[in-house]
Tab-separated table of C-alpha atoms in Angstrom:
chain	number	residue	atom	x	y	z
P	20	UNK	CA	-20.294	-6.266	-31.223
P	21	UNK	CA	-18.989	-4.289	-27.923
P	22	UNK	CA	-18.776	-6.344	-25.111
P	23	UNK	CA	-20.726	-5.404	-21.269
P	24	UNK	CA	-17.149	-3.153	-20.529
P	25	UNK	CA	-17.819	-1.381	-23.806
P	26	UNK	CA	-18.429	1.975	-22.620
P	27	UNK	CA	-15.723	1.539	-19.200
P	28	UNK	CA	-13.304	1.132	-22.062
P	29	UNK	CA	-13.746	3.968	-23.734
P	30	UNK	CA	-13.643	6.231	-20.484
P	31	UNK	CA	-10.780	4.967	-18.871
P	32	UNK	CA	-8.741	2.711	-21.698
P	33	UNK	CA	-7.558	-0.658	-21.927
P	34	UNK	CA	-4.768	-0.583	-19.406
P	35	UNK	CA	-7.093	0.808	-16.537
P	36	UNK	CA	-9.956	-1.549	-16.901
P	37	UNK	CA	-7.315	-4.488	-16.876
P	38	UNK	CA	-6.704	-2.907	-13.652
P	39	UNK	CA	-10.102	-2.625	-12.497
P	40	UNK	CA	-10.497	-6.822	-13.817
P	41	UNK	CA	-7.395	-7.819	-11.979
P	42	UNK	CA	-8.761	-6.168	-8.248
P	43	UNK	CA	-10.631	-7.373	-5.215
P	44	UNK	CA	-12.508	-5.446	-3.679
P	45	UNK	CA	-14.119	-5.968	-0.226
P	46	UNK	CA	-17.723	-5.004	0.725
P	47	UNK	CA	-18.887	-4.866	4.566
P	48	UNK	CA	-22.390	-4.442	4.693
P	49	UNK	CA	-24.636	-5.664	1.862
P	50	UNK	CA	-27.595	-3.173	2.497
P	51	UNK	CA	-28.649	0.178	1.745
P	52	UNK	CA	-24.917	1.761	1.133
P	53	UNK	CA	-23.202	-1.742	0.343
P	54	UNK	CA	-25.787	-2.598	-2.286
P	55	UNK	CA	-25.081	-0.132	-4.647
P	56	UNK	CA	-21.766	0.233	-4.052
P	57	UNK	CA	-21.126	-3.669	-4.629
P	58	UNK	CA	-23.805	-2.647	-8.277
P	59	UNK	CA	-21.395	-0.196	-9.208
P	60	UNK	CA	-18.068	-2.156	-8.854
P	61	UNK	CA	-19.808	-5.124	-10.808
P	62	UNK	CA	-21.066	-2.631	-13.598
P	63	UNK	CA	-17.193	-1.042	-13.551
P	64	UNK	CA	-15.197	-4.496	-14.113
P	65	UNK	CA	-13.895	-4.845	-10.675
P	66	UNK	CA	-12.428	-9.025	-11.441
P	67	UNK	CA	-13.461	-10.033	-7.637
P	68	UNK	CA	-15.640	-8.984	-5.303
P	69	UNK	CA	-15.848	-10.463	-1.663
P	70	UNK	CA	-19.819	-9.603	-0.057
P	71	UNK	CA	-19.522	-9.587	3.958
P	72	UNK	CA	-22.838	-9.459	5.889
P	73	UNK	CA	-24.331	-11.803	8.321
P	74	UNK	CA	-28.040	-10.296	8.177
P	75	UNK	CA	-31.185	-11.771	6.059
P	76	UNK	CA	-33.436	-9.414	3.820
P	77	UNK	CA	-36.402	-8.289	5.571
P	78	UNK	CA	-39.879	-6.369	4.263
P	79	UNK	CA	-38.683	-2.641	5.765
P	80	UNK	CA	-35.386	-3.249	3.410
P	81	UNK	CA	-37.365	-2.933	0.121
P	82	UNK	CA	-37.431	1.068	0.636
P	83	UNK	CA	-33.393	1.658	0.126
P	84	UNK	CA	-31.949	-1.844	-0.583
P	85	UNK	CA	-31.149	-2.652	-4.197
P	86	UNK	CA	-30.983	-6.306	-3.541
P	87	UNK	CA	-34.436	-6.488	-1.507
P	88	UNK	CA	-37.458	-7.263	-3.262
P	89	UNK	CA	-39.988	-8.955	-3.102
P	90	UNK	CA	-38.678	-12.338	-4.583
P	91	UNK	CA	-35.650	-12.184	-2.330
P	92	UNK	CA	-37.587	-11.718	1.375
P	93	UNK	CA	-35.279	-13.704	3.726
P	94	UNK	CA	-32.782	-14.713	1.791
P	95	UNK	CA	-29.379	-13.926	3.005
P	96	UNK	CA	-28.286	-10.444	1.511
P	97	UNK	CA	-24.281	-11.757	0.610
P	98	UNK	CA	-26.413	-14.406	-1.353
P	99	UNK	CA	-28.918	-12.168	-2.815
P	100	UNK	CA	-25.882	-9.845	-3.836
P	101	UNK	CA	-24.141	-12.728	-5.258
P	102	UNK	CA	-26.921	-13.710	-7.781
P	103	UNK	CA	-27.457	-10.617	-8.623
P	104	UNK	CA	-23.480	-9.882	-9.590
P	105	UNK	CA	-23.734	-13.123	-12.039
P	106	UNK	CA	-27.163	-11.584	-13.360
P	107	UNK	CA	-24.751	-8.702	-14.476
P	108	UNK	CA	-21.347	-10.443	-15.311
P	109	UNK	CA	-21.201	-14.128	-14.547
P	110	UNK	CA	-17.311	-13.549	-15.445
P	111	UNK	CA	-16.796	-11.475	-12.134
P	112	UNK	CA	-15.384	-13.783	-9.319
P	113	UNK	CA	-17.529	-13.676	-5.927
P	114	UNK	CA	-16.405	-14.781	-2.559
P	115	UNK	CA	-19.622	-14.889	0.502
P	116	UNK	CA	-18.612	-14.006	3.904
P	117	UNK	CA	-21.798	-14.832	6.010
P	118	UNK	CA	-20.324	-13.293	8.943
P	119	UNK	CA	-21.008	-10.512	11.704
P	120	UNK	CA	-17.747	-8.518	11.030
P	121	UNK	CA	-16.001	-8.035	14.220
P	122	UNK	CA	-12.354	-8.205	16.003
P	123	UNK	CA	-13.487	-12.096	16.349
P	124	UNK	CA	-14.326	-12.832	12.763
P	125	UNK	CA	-11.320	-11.355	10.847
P	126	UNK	CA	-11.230	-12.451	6.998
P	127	UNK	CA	-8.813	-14.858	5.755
P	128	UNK	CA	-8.042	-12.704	2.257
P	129	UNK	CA	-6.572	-9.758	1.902
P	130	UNK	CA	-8.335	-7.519	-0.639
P	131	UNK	CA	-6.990	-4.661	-2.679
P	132	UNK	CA	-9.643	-1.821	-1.708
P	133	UNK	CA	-12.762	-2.219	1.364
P	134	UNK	CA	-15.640	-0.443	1.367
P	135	UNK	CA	-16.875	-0.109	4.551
P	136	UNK	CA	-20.941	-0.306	4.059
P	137	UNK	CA	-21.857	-1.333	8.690
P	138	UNK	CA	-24.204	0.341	10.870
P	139	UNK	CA	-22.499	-0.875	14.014
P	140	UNK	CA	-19.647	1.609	15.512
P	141	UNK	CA	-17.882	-1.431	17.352
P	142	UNK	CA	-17.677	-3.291	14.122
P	143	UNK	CA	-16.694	-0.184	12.131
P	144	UNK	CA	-14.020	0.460	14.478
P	145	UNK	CA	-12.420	-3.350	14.065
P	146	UNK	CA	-12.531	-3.075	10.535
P	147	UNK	CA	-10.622	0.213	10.169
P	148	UNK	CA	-8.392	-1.538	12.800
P	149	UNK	CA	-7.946	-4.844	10.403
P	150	UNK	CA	-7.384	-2.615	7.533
P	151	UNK	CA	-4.391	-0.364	8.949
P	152	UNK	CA	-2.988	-3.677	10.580
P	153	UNK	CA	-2.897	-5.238	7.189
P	154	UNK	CA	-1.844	-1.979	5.189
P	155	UNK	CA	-5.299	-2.280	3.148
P	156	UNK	CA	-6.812	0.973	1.860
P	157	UNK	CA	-10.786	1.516	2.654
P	158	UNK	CA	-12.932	4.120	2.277
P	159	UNK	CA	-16.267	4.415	5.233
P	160	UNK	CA	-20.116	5.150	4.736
P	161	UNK	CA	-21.045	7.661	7.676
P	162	UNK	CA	-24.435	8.654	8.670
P	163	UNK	CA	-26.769	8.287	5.597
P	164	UNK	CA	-29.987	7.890	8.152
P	165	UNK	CA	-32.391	11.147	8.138
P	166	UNK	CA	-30.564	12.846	5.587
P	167	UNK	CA	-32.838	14.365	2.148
P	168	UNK	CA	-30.415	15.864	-0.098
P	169	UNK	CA	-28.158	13.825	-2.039
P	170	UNK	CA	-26.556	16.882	-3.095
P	171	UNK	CA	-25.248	17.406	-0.159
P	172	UNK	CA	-23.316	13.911	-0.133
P	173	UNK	CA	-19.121	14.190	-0.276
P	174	UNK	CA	-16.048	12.663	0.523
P	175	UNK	CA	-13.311	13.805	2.578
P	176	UNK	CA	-11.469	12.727	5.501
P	177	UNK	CA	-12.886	11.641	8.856
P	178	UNK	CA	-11.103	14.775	10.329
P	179	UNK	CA	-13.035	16.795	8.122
P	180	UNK	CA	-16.625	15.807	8.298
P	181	UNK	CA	-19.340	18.243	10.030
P	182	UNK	CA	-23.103	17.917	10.527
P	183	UNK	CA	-22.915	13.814	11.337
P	184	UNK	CA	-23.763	12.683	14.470
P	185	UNK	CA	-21.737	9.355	13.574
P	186	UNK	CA	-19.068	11.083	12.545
P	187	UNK	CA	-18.340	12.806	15.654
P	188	UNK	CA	-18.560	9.272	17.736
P	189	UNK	CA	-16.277	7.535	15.008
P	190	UNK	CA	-13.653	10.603	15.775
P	191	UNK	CA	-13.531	10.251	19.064
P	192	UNK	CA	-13.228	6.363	18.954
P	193	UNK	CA	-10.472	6.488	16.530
P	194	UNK	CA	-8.267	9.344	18.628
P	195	UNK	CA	-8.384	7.190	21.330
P	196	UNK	CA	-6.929	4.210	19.672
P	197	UNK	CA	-4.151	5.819	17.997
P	198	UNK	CA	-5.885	5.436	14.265
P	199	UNK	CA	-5.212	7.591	11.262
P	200	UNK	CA	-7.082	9.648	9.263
P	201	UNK	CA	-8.877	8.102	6.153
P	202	UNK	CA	-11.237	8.685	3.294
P	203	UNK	CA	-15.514	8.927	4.560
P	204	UNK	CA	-18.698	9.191	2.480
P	205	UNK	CA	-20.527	11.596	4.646
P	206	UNK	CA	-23.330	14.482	4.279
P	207	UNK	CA	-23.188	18.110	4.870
P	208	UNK	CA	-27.029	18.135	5.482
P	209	UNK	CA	-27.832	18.735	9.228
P	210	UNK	CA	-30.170	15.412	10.237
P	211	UNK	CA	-33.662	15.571	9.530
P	212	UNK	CA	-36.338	15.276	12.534
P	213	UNK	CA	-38.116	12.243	12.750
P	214	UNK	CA	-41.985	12.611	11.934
P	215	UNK	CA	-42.465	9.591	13.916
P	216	UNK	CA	-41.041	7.777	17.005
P	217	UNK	CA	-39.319	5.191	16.369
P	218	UNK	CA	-35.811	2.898	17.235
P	219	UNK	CA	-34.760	2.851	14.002
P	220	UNK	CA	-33.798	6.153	12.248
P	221	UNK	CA	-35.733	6.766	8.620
P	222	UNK	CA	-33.546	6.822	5.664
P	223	UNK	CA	-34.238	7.119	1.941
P	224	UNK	CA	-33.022	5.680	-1.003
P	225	UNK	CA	-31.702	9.012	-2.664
P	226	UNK	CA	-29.257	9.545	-0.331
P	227	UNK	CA	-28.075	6.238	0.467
P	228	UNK	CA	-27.675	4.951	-3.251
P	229	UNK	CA	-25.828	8.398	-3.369
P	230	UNK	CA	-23.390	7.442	-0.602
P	231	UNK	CA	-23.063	3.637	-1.924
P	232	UNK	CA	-21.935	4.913	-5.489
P	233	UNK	CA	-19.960	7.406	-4.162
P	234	UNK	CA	-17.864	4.759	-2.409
P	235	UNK	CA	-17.797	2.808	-5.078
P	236	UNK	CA	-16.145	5.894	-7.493
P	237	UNK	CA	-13.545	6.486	-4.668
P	238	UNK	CA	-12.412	2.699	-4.945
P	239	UNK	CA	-12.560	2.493	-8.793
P	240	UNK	CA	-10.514	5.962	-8.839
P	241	UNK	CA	-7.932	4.877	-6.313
P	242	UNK	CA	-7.859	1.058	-8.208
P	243	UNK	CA	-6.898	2.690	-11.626
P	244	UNK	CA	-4.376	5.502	-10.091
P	245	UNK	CA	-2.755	3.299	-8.129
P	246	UNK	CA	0.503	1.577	-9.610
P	247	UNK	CA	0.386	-1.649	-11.441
């Protein structure tokens, strides 16, 4: 009878899934991008996955968060994320970091691949910081916020991105301290307007599902090409 990996196996072969089994892989952010991306890597094999985020699931998450429902209001997202990884593959190890990732709240581990799945520049900016420090490769979710197209979602480096208002900030922020270029999810689309004032930006769960498996194909790509 094939086994959960069934179909992975007969993709990618036996040597690159042992690959995939033997990684960790770090997620920052738990929500809209991080939650698919941390479905995908669970689905793919990936042996141990580490779920950062400090922030509890809330009603106006249900929209574009796979973890949120209606059963998991309030619960802490790493935890939410964690139950639903065993759900999939009770096999795959899982390591909670209830934390607000920041240059004061640096993880212990060091992972093979991050994912970089946070809203907040300052935290973004730490992370890529930790992760050239530390010689750890990482991919990062730009703007998915009032974007409609999901065909319009690629990856390319930060150098390279056009039409995201994040983008542009994260540039700038990175010149200045002396980082290199790396690997974003980003989207060609020009933002949308928004048909109502509001603080937070509208966002929908085409296009960030689209960046969070994105992410995830980048990291399971660079996992099996890289060098055992």
């Amino acid at each position: 009878m094939p086994d959960r990996l069934h179909r992975c196996r007969l993709l990618v072969g036996e040597e690159n899934l042992a690959k995939l089994q033997h990684a960790t892989v770090m997620v920052v952010g738990c929500g809209a991008v991080g939650s698919f991306a941390i479905e995908a890597l669970a689905r793919s094999g990936i042996g141990h996955i580490i779920l950062v985020d400090f922030d509890k699931i809330e009603e106006s998450n249900i929209n574009r968060q796979l973890f949120a429902t209606q059963n998991t209001l309030e619960h802490k997202k790493t935890t939410a994320a964690r139950e639903r990884i065993a759900a999939i593959s009770p096999n795959i190890l899982v390591t909670e970091l209830d934390i607000f990732f920041d240059a004061g709240t640096l993880p212990p581990m060091r992972p093979d691949f991050v994912i970089d799945a946070i809203d907040t520049i300052t935290s973004k900016i730490a992370l890529y910081e930790w992760c050239e420090q530390n010689g750890i490769p990482f991919i990062s979710s730009m703007g998915a916020a009032r974007k409609t197209d999901p065909a319009q979602v690629k990856i390319a480096k930060l150098s390279k991105t056009v039409a995201c208002p994040l983008a542009r900030q994260i540039r700038k922020l990175v010149r200045e301290r002396g980082l290199g270029d790396f690997p974003v999810v980003f989207s060609t689309e020009p933002p949308a307007p928004q048909k109502t004032p509001d603080k937070n930006m509208g966002s929908i769960i085409t296009v960030t599902g689209t960046f969070g498996l994105a992410a995830a194909n980048h990291t399971i790509k660079y996992i099996i090409n890289s060098k055992s």
